[in-house]
Structures are given as structure tokens and as C-alpha cells.
Coordinates of C-alpha atoms in Angstrom, one line a residue:
Chain A
M1 CA 24.1 30.0 18.5
S2 CA 26.7 31.6 16.4
G3 CA 26.9 28.2 14.7
D4 CA 23.8 28.0 13.7
A5 CA 24.1 31.4 11.7
S6 CA 27.0 30.0 10.1
A7 CA 25.2 26.8 9.0
L8 CA 22.6 28.2 7.4
E9 CA 25.0 31.3 5.9
L10 CA 26.6 27.4 4.3
V11 CA 23.4 26.1 3.1
W12 CA 21.9 29.8 2.1
N13 CA 25.2 30.8 -0.3
A14 CA 25.4 27.0 -1.5
D15 CA 28.8 27.2 -0.4
P16 CA 30.9 24.9 -3.0
R17 CA 32.3 22.4 -0.4
L18 CA 28.7 21.5 1.3
I19 CA 27.3 21.6 -2.4
S20 CA 29.9 18.8 -3.4
I21 CA 29.1 16.7 -0.4
V22 CA 25.3 16.6 -0.8
L23 CA 25.7 16.0 -4.6
L24 CA 27.5 12.8 -3.9
S25 CA 25.7 11.7 -1.3
L26 CA 22.5 11.7 -3.5
F27 CA 24.5 10.4 -6.7
V28 CA 25.6 7.4 -4.0
S29 CA 22.3 6.5 -2.4
F30 CA 20.1 7.1 -5.6
S31 CA 22.2 4.9 -7.6
A32 CA 23.0 2.2 -4.4
V33 CA 18.8 2.5 -4.7
V34 CA 18.2 1.4 -8.2
L35 CA 20.7 -1.3 -7.6
A36 CA 19.0 -2.5 -4.8
A37 CA 15.5 -2.1 -6.7
L38 CA 16.6 -4.0 -9.8
A39 CA 17.7 -7.4 -7.7
G40 CA 15.0 -6.4 -4.5
L41 CA 11.5 -5.8 -6.8
P42 CA 12.2 -9.1 -8.9
L43 CA 13.2 -11.0 -5.2
G44 CA 9.9 -9.4 -3.5
A45 CA 7.8 -10.6 -6.3
V46 CA 9.1 -14.4 -6.8
I47 CA 8.7 -14.5 -3.1
A48 CA 5.0 -13.5 -3.0
L49 CA 4.0 -15.3 -6.2
T50 CA 5.5 -18.7 -5.5
R51 CA 5.7 -21.6 -3.2
F52 CA 8.8 -23.5 -2.4
P53 CA 10.1 -25.4 0.7
G54 CA 11.7 -22.8 2.6
R55 CA 9.6 -20.2 1.7
E56 CA 8.6 -18.9 5.4
A57 CA 12.2 -19.0 6.4
A58 CA 13.3 -17.2 3.3
I59 CA 10.5 -14.5 4.4
V60 CA 11.6 -14.3 8.1
I61 CA 15.0 -13.9 7.1
L62 CA 14.4 -11.3 4.6
N63 CA 12.6 -9.2 7.2
A64 CA 15.0 -9.7 9.6
L65 CA 17.5 -8.5 7.3
M66 CA 15.6 -5.5 6.9
G67 CA 17.5 -4.0 10.4
L68 CA 20.6 -5.0 9.0
P69 CA 23.1 -3.0 10.8
P70 CA 25.4 -0.8 8.3
V71 CA 28.4 -1.1 10.3
V72 CA 28.3 -4.9 9.2
V73 CA 27.5 -4.5 6.1
G74 CA 30.4 -2.0 6.2
L75 CA 32.5 -4.3 7.4
A76 CA 31.1 -7.4 5.0
V77 CA 32.0 -5.2 1.9
Y78 CA 35.1 -3.8 3.4
L79 CA 36.5 -7.9 3.8
L80 CA 35.0 -8.5 0.2
L81 CA 36.7 -5.7 -1.8
S82 CA 40.2 -5.2 0.8
R83 CA 43.2 -6.2 -1.5
S84 CA 43.4 -9.7 0.1
G85 CA 39.4 -9.9 -0.3
P86 CA 38.2 -12.3 -3.0
L87 CA 37.0 -9.1 -4.8
G88 CA 40.0 -7.3 -4.4
S89 CA 41.2 -7.1 -8.0
W90 CA 38.3 -5.0 -8.7
G91 CA 40.1 -2.3 -6.7
I92 CA 37.5 -0.1 -5.8
L93 CA 37.7 0.1 -2.2
F94 CA 37.6 3.7 -1.0
T95 CA 35.8 5.0 -4.1
P96 CA 32.0 5.7 -4.5
K97 CA 31.3 2.6 -6.5
A98 CA 32.2 0.5 -2.9
M99 CA 29.8 2.6 -1.2
I100 CA 27.4 2.0 -3.3
I101 CA 27.4 -1.6 -3.4
A102 CA 27.4 -1.5 0.6
Q103 CA 24.3 0.9 0.3
A104 CA 22.8 -1.4 -2.0
I105 CA 23.6 -4.3 0.2
L106 CA 21.5 -2.7 2.8
V107 CA 18.5 -1.5 1.0
M108 CA 17.6 -4.6 -0.9
P109 CA 16.6 -6.2 1.8
I110 CA 13.9 -3.4 2.3
I111 CA 12.8 -3.3 -1.1
A112 CA 12.5 -7.0 -1.7
A113 CA 10.6 -7.3 2.4
L114 CA 8.5 -4.5 1.3
A115 CA 7.8 -5.4 -2.0
R116 CA 7.2 -8.8 -1.3
Q117 CA 4.2 -7.6 1.5
T118 CA 2.4 -5.1 -0.9
I119 CA 2.4 -7.7 -3.5
E120 CA 1.5 -10.5 -1.6
D121 CA -1.7 -8.8 0.1
L122 CA -2.6 -7.4 -3.3
W123 CA -2.5 -11.2 -4.7
M124 CA -5.0 -12.5 -2.1
E125 CA -7.4 -10.1 -2.7
Y126 CA -6.9 -10.0 -6.5
R127 CA -6.4 -14.3 -6.8
D128 CA -10.1 -14.7 -7.1
E129 CA -11.0 -12.0 -10.0
F130 CA -7.7 -13.5 -12.0
A131 CA -8.9 -17.0 -11.6
A132 CA -12.5 -16.2 -13.0
M133 CA -11.5 -13.9 -15.8
N134 CA -9.0 -16.6 -16.5
V135 CA -6.2 -14.4 -16.7
G136 CA -2.5 -16.0 -17.5
P137 CA 0.7 -15.9 -15.2
L138 CA 2.6 -12.9 -17.1
R139 CA -0.5 -11.1 -17.2
R140 CA -0.8 -11.5 -13.6
I141 CA 2.2 -10.5 -12.7
A142 CA 2.0 -7.3 -14.6
T143 CA -1.2 -6.4 -13.3
L144 CA 0.0 -6.7 -9.8
L145 CA 2.9 -4.5 -10.6
W146 CA 0.9 -1.8 -12.5
D147 CA -1.8 -1.6 -9.9
A148 CA 1.0 -1.9 -7.0
R149 CA 2.9 0.7 -8.4
F150 CA 2.3 3.7 -5.9
S151 CA 3.1 1.7 -2.8
L152 CA 6.3 0.0 -4.6
V153 CA 7.2 3.6 -5.6
T154 CA 6.8 4.3 -1.9
T155 CA 9.2 1.3 -0.8
L156 CA 12.2 2.4 -3.0
L157 CA 11.5 5.9 -1.4
A158 CA 12.1 4.3 2.1
G159 CA 14.8 2.4 0.8
F160 CA 16.4 5.4 -0.3
G161 CA 15.5 7.4 3.2
R162 CA 17.5 4.7 4.5
A163 CA 20.2 4.6 2.5
A164 CA 20.6 8.7 2.3
A165 CA 20.5 8.7 6.8
E166 CA 23.3 5.6 7.1
V167 CA 26.8 6.5 8.0
G168 CA 28.0 3.3 9.3
A169 CA 29.0 1.8 5.8
V170 CA 29.8 4.2 3.6
I171 CA 32.5 5.4 6.4
I172 CA 33.9 1.9 6.5
V173 CA 34.2 1.0 3.0
G174 CA 34.5 4.6 1.5
G175 CA 37.0 5.9 3.8
N176 CA 35.4 9.6 4.1
I177 CA 37.9 10.9 1.6
E178 CA 37.2 14.8 1.1
G179 CA 36.1 15.6 -2.4
F180 CA 36.3 12.2 -3.4
T181 CA 34.0 9.7 -0.8
R182 CA 33.1 12.4 1.6
T183 CA 29.0 12.1 2.2
M184 CA 26.6 13.9 4.0
T185 CA 26.6 11.6 7.5
T186 CA 30.5 11.1 7.2
A187 CA 31.5 14.8 7.3
I188 CA 28.8 15.2 10.2
A189 CA 30.4 12.9 12.1
L190 CA 34.2 14.2 11.5
E191 CA 33.1 17.6 11.5
T192 CA 31.7 16.8 14.6
S193 CA 34.5 15.2 15.8
K194 CA 37.2 18.3 14.7
G195 CA 34.7 20.8 15.9
D196 CA 33.3 22.3 13.4
L197 CA 29.7 22.4 14.0
P198 CA 28.6 25.0 11.2
L199 CA 29.4 23.0 8.3
A200 CA 28.0 19.8 10.4
L201 CA 24.6 21.8 11.0
G202 CA 24.6 22.6 7.8
L203 CA 24.7 19.3 6.1
G204 CA 22.7 18.4 9.1
M205 CA 19.6 20.8 7.8
V206 CA 20.5 19.3 4.3
L207 CA 20.2 15.9 5.3
I208 CA 16.9 16.6 7.5
A209 CA 15.6 18.6 4.4
I210 CA 16.3 15.5 1.9
V211 CA 14.6 12.8 4.4
V212 CA 11.6 15.3 4.8
V213 CA 11.1 15.9 1.3
V214 CA 11.6 12.5 0.5
N215 CA 9.0 11.5 3.1
A216 CA 6.7 14.0 1.5
L217 CA 7.1 12.8 -1.6
A218 CA 6.4 9.5 -0.8
W219 CA 3.4 10.7 1.1
G220 CA 2.4 12.8 -2.3
V221 CA 2.8 9.4 -4.3
R222 CA 0.6 7.3 -2.0
R223 CA -2.2 10.2 -2.1
T224 CA -1.9 11.1 -5.5
G225 CA -2.7 6.7 -5.8
E226 CA -5.2 6.8 -4.3
R227 CA -6.6 9.8 -5.5
L228 CA -6.1 8.4 -9.2
A229 CA -6.8 4.5 -8.6
G230 CA -8.8 4.1 -5.2
Chain B
M1 CA -24.4 -7.1 -25.6
T2 CA -23.7 -10.1 -27.6
M3 CA -26.7 -12.6 -27.6
R4 CA -25.1 -16.4 -27.6
A5 CA -27.5 -19.5 -28.5
P6 CA -27.1 -21.6 -25.6
D7 CA -25.3 -24.2 -27.4
S8 CA -21.9 -25.2 -25.8
E9 CA -22.1 -24.1 -21.5
L10 CA -25.3 -26.0 -20.8
P11 CA -26.4 -27.7 -18.9
I12 CA -23.9 -27.5 -16.4
V13 CA -24.4 -31.0 -14.5
L14 CA -22.9 -32.1 -11.5
D15 CA -22.9 -35.7 -10.8
A16 CA -22.3 -37.0 -7.0
V17 CA -20.0 -34.1 -6.2
R18 CA -17.9 -34.2 -3.0
Y19 CA -15.7 -31.8 -2.1
G20 CA -14.1 -31.2 1.2
V21 CA -10.8 -29.3 3.0
G22 CA -9.1 -32.0 5.6
R23 CA -11.6 -33.7 7.6
L24 CA -14.5 -30.9 6.7
T25 CA -16.9 -32.3 4.2
I26 CA -18.2 -28.9 2.7
L27 CA -20.4 -30.7 -0.4
D28 CA -21.7 -34.0 -0.2
G29 CA -22.6 -36.0 -2.9
I30 CA -24.2 -33.2 -4.4
S31 CA -26.2 -34.0 -8.1
L32 CA -27.7 -31.6 -10.0
S33 CA -28.1 -29.6 -13.3
F34 CA -28.4 -26.1 -14.1
N35 CA -30.4 -26.0 -17.6
P36 CA -31.1 -22.5 -19.5
G37 CA -34.3 -21.1 -18.2
A38 CA -35.0 -18.5 -15.5
P39 CA -32.6 -18.1 -12.5
T40 CA -31.8 -20.8 -10.2
V41 CA -31.4 -19.8 -6.6
L42 CA -29.7 -21.3 -4.1
I43 CA -30.7 -20.9 -0.4
G44 CA -29.6 -22.3 2.9
P45 CA -27.9 -21.3 6.0
N46 CA -24.5 -20.0 6.5
G47 CA -22.0 -23.0 5.7
S48 CA -24.4 -25.4 3.7
G49 CA -21.9 -25.1 1.1
K50 CA -23.8 -22.3 -1.2
T51 CA -20.1 -20.5 -2.0
T52 CA -18.6 -23.9 -2.8
L53 CA -21.3 -25.0 -5.1
L54 CA -21.0 -21.6 -6.9
R55 CA -17.2 -22.1 -7.4
V56 CA -17.1 -25.8 -8.5
A57 CA -19.9 -25.1 -11.0
M58 CA -17.8 -22.2 -12.2
G59 CA -14.5 -24.7 -12.7
L60 CA -12.9 -22.6 -9.9
L61 CA -12.4 -25.7 -7.5
A62 CA -12.2 -29.5 -9.0
P63 CA -14.5 -31.9 -6.6
N64 CA -12.5 -34.5 -4.6
S65 CA -15.0 -37.2 -6.3
G66 CA -17.6 -37.0 -8.8
R67 CA -17.8 -34.9 -12.0
V68 CA -19.0 -32.0 -13.2
T69 CA -19.6 -31.5 -16.9
W70 CA -20.7 -28.3 -18.8
G71 CA -22.6 -29.0 -22.2
G72 CA -21.3 -32.5 -21.9
R73 CA -18.2 -31.5 -21.6
A74 CA -15.6 -32.7 -18.7
Q75 CA -13.0 -30.3 -19.8
I76 CA -13.6 -26.5 -21.3
S77 CA -12.0 -23.5 -20.6
P78 CA -14.4 -21.0 -18.6
E79 CA -14.3 -18.2 -21.4
R80 CA -18.1 -18.4 -21.2
R81 CA -19.3 -18.5 -17.6
A82 CA -18.5 -15.6 -15.2
I83 CA -18.8 -15.2 -11.8
V84 CA -19.1 -12.1 -9.0
F85 CA -18.2 -13.1 -5.2
Q86 CA -19.5 -11.9 -2.5
R87 CA -17.0 -9.9 -1.7
P88 CA -15.4 -8.6 -5.3
A89 CA -12.4 -7.2 -5.8
M90 CA -12.1 -3.9 -7.4
L91 CA -8.8 -3.3 -9.6
R92 CA -6.9 -0.3 -8.0
R93 CA -8.2 1.3 -11.6
T94 CA -10.8 3.6 -12.7
V95 CA -14.3 2.4 -13.5
E96 CA -14.0 2.0 -17.1
A97 CA -10.6 0.8 -16.7
N98 CA -11.9 -2.4 -14.4
I99 CA -14.6 -2.9 -17.4
E100 CA -11.9 -2.6 -20.6
Y101 CA -9.5 -5.2 -18.6
A102 CA -12.5 -7.6 -18.2
L103 CA -13.2 -6.7 -22.0
S104 CA -9.3 -7.3 -22.6
S105 CA -8.7 -10.7 -20.6
A106 CA -11.9 -12.2 -22.6
G107 CA -9.8 -11.8 -26.1
I108 CA -11.9 -8.7 -27.0
A109 CA -10.5 -6.6 -29.7
R110 CA -10.1 -3.1 -28.3
S111 CA -11.5 -1.2 -30.8
E112 CA -14.9 -2.8 -29.0
W113 CA -13.5 -1.8 -25.9
R114 CA -15.6 2.2 -26.2
A115 CA -18.9 0.6 -27.2
R116 CA -18.5 -2.3 -25.1
T117 CA -17.8 -0.3 -22.1
D118 CA -20.6 2.1 -22.8
E119 CA -23.3 -0.5 -23.1
L120 CA -21.9 -2.3 -19.8
L121 CA -22.1 0.9 -18.1
K122 CA -25.5 1.9 -18.9
L123 CA -26.7 -1.6 -18.3
V124 CA -25.8 -1.9 -14.5
G125 CA -26.8 1.9 -14.0
L126 CA -23.2 3.5 -14.0
T127 CA -23.3 5.7 -16.4
G128 CA -21.1 8.7 -16.1
F129 CA -19.0 6.7 -13.5
G130 CA -16.5 5.8 -16.0
G131 CA -13.6 7.8 -14.8
R132 CA -14.3 7.2 -11.2
P133 CA -11.9 5.1 -8.9
A134 CA -13.6 2.0 -9.0
R135 CA -12.4 1.3 -4.9
R136 CA -13.9 4.7 -4.1
L137 CA -17.9 3.5 -4.8
S138 CA -19.8 2.6 -2.7
G139 CA -20.9 -1.2 -1.9
G140 CA -24.0 -1.1 -4.3
E141 CA -21.7 0.2 -7.0
Q142 CA -19.1 -2.0 -6.8
Q143 CA -21.2 -5.2 -7.3
R144 CA -23.1 -3.1 -10.0
L145 CA -19.1 -3.0 -11.4
A146 CA -18.7 -6.1 -10.6
L147 CA -21.7 -7.2 -12.6
A148 CA -20.6 -5.3 -15.6
R149 CA -17.2 -6.9 -15.6
A150 CA -18.6 -10.2 -15.4
L151 CA -21.2 -9.7 -18.3
A152 CA -18.0 -8.3 -20.3
R153 CA -17.1 -11.7 -20.6
D154 CA -20.1 -12.0 -22.8
P155 CA -21.1 -15.3 -20.8
Q156 CA -23.7 -17.7 -20.9
V157 CA -23.7 -18.9 -17.3
L158 CA -23.7 -15.9 -14.8
F159 CA -23.0 -17.1 -11.2
L160 CA -23.6 -14.8 -8.3
D161 CA -22.9 -15.3 -4.5
E162 CA -24.5 -13.5 -2.4
P163 CA -24.7 -10.5 -4.9
T164 CA -26.9 -8.0 -2.8
A165 CA -25.4 -9.3 1.1
S166 CA -25.3 -6.3 3.4
L167 CA -26.6 -3.5 0.7
D168 CA -29.8 -1.2 1.7
P169 CA -33.1 -2.0 -0.1
A170 CA -32.3 0.8 -2.9
A171 CA -29.1 -0.7 -3.8
T172 CA -30.7 -4.2 -3.9
K173 CA -33.2 -3.0 -6.2
A174 CA -30.6 -1.8 -8.2
I175 CA -28.9 -5.3 -8.4
E176 CA -32.0 -7.2 -8.9
D177 CA -33.0 -5.1 -11.6
V178 CA -29.6 -5.9 -13.1
I179 CA -30.2 -9.1 -12.5
Q180 CA -33.5 -9.4 -14.1
A181 CA -32.4 -7.7 -17.4
V182 CA -29.7 -10.2 -17.7
A183 CA -31.7 -12.9 -17.2
G184 CA -33.8 -11.4 -19.5
R185 CA -31.6 -11.5 -22.2
G186 CA -30.9 -15.4 -22.2
I187 CA -28.1 -15.6 -19.6
K188 CA -28.6 -18.3 -17.1
V189 CA -28.0 -16.7 -13.8
V190 CA -27.3 -18.9 -10.9
L191 CA -27.3 -17.1 -7.4
S192 CA -27.0 -17.6 -3.8
T193 CA -28.6 -15.7 -1.6
H194 CA -29.9 -15.7 2.3
D195 CA -32.8 -13.3 1.7
F196 CA -36.0 -15.0 1.3
G197 CA -38.0 -12.7 -0.7
E198 CA -35.2 -11.8 -3.0
A199 CA -35.4 -15.7 -3.9
R200 CA -39.2 -15.0 -3.7
R201 CA -38.5 -12.3 -6.8
L202 CA -35.4 -13.8 -8.8
A203 CA -35.9 -17.6 -9.0
G204 CA -37.4 -19.9 -11.2
E205 CA -36.2 -22.8 -9.9
I206 CA -34.9 -23.2 -5.9
V207 CA -32.1 -25.5 -4.5
L208 CA -32.4 -25.9 -0.9
L209 CA -28.6 -26.9 0.3
H210 CA -28.3 -27.8 3.8
R211 CA -25.2 -29.2 5.4
G212 CA -23.1 -29.6 1.9
R213 CA -26.6 -31.6 0.7
V214 CA -29.3 -30.5 -1.6
I215 CA -32.8 -30.8 0.3
E216 CA -35.1 -30.0 -2.6
C217 CA -34.5 -28.9 -5.8
T218 CA -37.7 -27.7 -7.5
P219 CA -39.4 -24.3 -9.2
A220 CA -40.1 -21.8 -7.3
V221 CA -43.7 -21.6 -7.3
E222 CA -44.1 -25.6 -6.3
F223 CA -41.3 -24.7 -3.6
F224 CA -43.0 -21.4 -1.8
T225 CA -46.1 -23.4 -2.0
E226 CA -45.4 -27.1 -1.4
P227 CA -42.3 -27.7 0.0
K228 CA -41.8 -30.9 -0.1
T229 CA -39.1 -31.7 2.9
N230 CA -39.3 -30.9 6.7
E231 CA -36.1 -28.6 5.9
A232 CA -38.1 -26.9 3.3
R233 CA -41.0 -26.2 5.1
Q234 CA -39.5 -24.9 8.0
F235 CA -37.4 -22.7 5.5
V236 CA -40.5 -20.9 4.2
A237 CA -42.1 -21.0 7.6
G238 CA -39.4 -18.4 8.3
E239 CA -37.9 -21.0 11.2
L240 CA -34.1 -21.2 11.4
L241 CA -32.8 -23.7 10.1
L242 CA -29.9 -24.8 12.3

């Protein structure tokens, strides 16, 4: 298990190569979640609180999109951003921007679907009280978003977990360029295929630690919410 | 709590009110009026239309036909009416924040919130509970908080839908004490219950509902001593009204 020892050393000594990969991964995934939240939270709220023809179908599709295969998203974004694609003029293929877009597309349905469910459940619970207290529509939305805030933060963390752990989309649109678009997951795939197991294992440890920390945060947020707000 | 003269909301008059969902008729030509005075208690078996009647009288449901007027007016915003549902939803906030939300919704100035909140908590026996998460309260405490929230609107009429359902005797007494205190302040209370004893303890007037119709509407003393209809006699005798 000398590979394990080397991997631990890389992590322990904060190897610059490893650190730059970790930082890029966090930057890409965090940015993707912010983008996805900007689109997904309002979309989830609108679907939860409005009635329109085709709403049920929209919910089914949104739920189905939670399981989007990353490689398919990667391929679609690749086609959009490639030189001959409709957005080829942006010139961002094989850059972190492309990776952020791909991950945002992957994560957005997760955030929208979970937010829709959270807000709708709370709406069902509160709607009689809103009517009895004569609460106006804007205040209703503000109240629902505020009272669901702990669950919504958990939703965002779930999206972050999905983004941080995926490899298929970023490897296609990022190209796994060392020092530029190489993330933890793409580096693990590459280093494993090259037989450089210490770095792959080191990155794997960091990735697992991040996922654990994200889940611990989600748990902590929920528990804090329950303690403070019931 | 501010006392308001019983001028605008009362009487609440329901005239030949019908309400149904699809083919199901829930209220079948109800004509009634709720006047200032002692509490009116709606009694009747499950499915008799008590909850729907309360919601129609509150203005939360519009009848399919017939007419409801509040103080002689058909269109009036429910600012001076309040309702406590059988299973009230607690906002995911503290007890105090729940009351403040109701005060804010009723348009009460923020500068008055502190005093009003303290007064309401005292009235419902929840002094010292202000900082607790509302959803962590017991069933009886939640009902009392819901009462405080409803009273934050400084209502003239208070509708209560089975306020003591599934509560133990101590919690029931606490709620009934609040109801009596509220009624003593001149607020018209209209409540539904399955509990015959509760109806005896609280009612000034009894409305017996059965299958969406008013079977009897009389002062409570008469209802319990000289029921006029077979259904009322059955009910008073403790027989099952099916």
C-alpha cells in the first residue's frame, strides 16, 4: 500500500498540483451551483405556486431531468459551444466557463425539482392560514421562501454534491487540460489510466472529504433549522 | 386588546346557502344568522357540514348559490374576522414571530408589536414561550398559539373549528378558558365541536347540523332541555346520529 502512503503525503503536504486541481474543482462546481440556483429556485417556486396547462407534465420532465446523464449534457454543451455550433463564437469550449455551464445545466433540474417539492409542500400546509390572515401574493412567496430556507440550502448543497462528483460533462467540455481545466474527477480518471495512483488516490480522498463535509453541512443546516424554527 | 363596537361584521347572515363539490352537496340551503352575544356552537356528526359552514361564514369559500352578508354587506374583506382551523399550521418560526406575523398581516404598526404580543401570550397562557419554535409546542399549546394569532387581528368574530379535538382534559380546559375570556370581551365566537359536554359548557346558542342542513337552531338551554326535533332529541340523549 505504498500508493496510499504517497497519497496521504500529497494531501498532508498540500501538494501544489493537487491544491490547484482542488481549487479549480471547487470554483467550477460552486459557480455552477450559483448559476443553477439563479434559474432553478425561481423556476421551482413558479411551478409550485402556479397552475397552468401542462404543469403535471412539466413536473414529470423536471423530475426526470434530475437523472440527466452527465456525458449527454457534456455532449450537448460541446455541440453548442464547438466552433461550428450555435454558440461557437463565444470561444469558451475547453475553458472553465464551459465546464460551469455544463455543470449548471446538470444541477439546475435537481435544484428546481427539489425546490418545487419543498415550496409546494409548505404551500399546502400554509395556504389556509394565508387565506385566513389575508396575506397578499408577494408576501406569501416571501414567507414560503423564508420558512423553507433551511430545506432550500440543503437543496443547494445536494446540487453542489452532484456537481463536484461528476466527471462525464466536464471532461468533454473542459478537455482535462493540466493547470487549466483539470478537476478532481477528471484528474482521477486520467491518473488512474496512467497508473499514477498516489495522485488519483489523494484527489479521491479530498473529493470524498468534500462530499462528507457537504453532507455534514446539509445535516447541520437542517438540524439548526429545526432547533431554531421548528 | 382593543375592544371594538359590534358595528360592521355582525350580524353574519347566510341566506339559502348551498355549497358542493362536484355532485357532493355539503351545505344544502343553509339559512342562519350569527348575532352578537354568547358563543354559537355548531354540533353534528362528521360530514354534517360544520367545517364548510365555518369557512363559508368566514368568507374563505364562496357558496355555489345563496348569499352571505357581513353586517349587511356582501363584499367585505376579512380584516375583522378570524378563524382557527382544526389543525392549525404553525409557521416555522418562534411563538413570538408567529404572533408578529399575524400582527403584521393585520396591518398593526411595528411599534405596537411588543406590547400586543405580550398581551396575547398572557391571554392564552403562553407567557414565557415566546422564544420557542412554534412547531415544537404540544397540540394544546399550538391551539392556544393559533388562538393568539387569530386574536392578533383584533377580530369581531372568531370562528373555531373543533378547537379541542384530540386534546386531553387539561389542554381542553385551557382552551375553553381562553374562549370564555374572549367571549367575555365581546368577541362573537362561533365554534364547531363533537363534544357534547363542551357544547353545554360554552354555548349560548346551538346549531345542530345534519347532512348539510340546519336541523335546529335554538338557545342552548332550550336545546338541552326541550329539543324540538327527533335528531336533536337523539343527539341530546347521546344516541348516534347517522
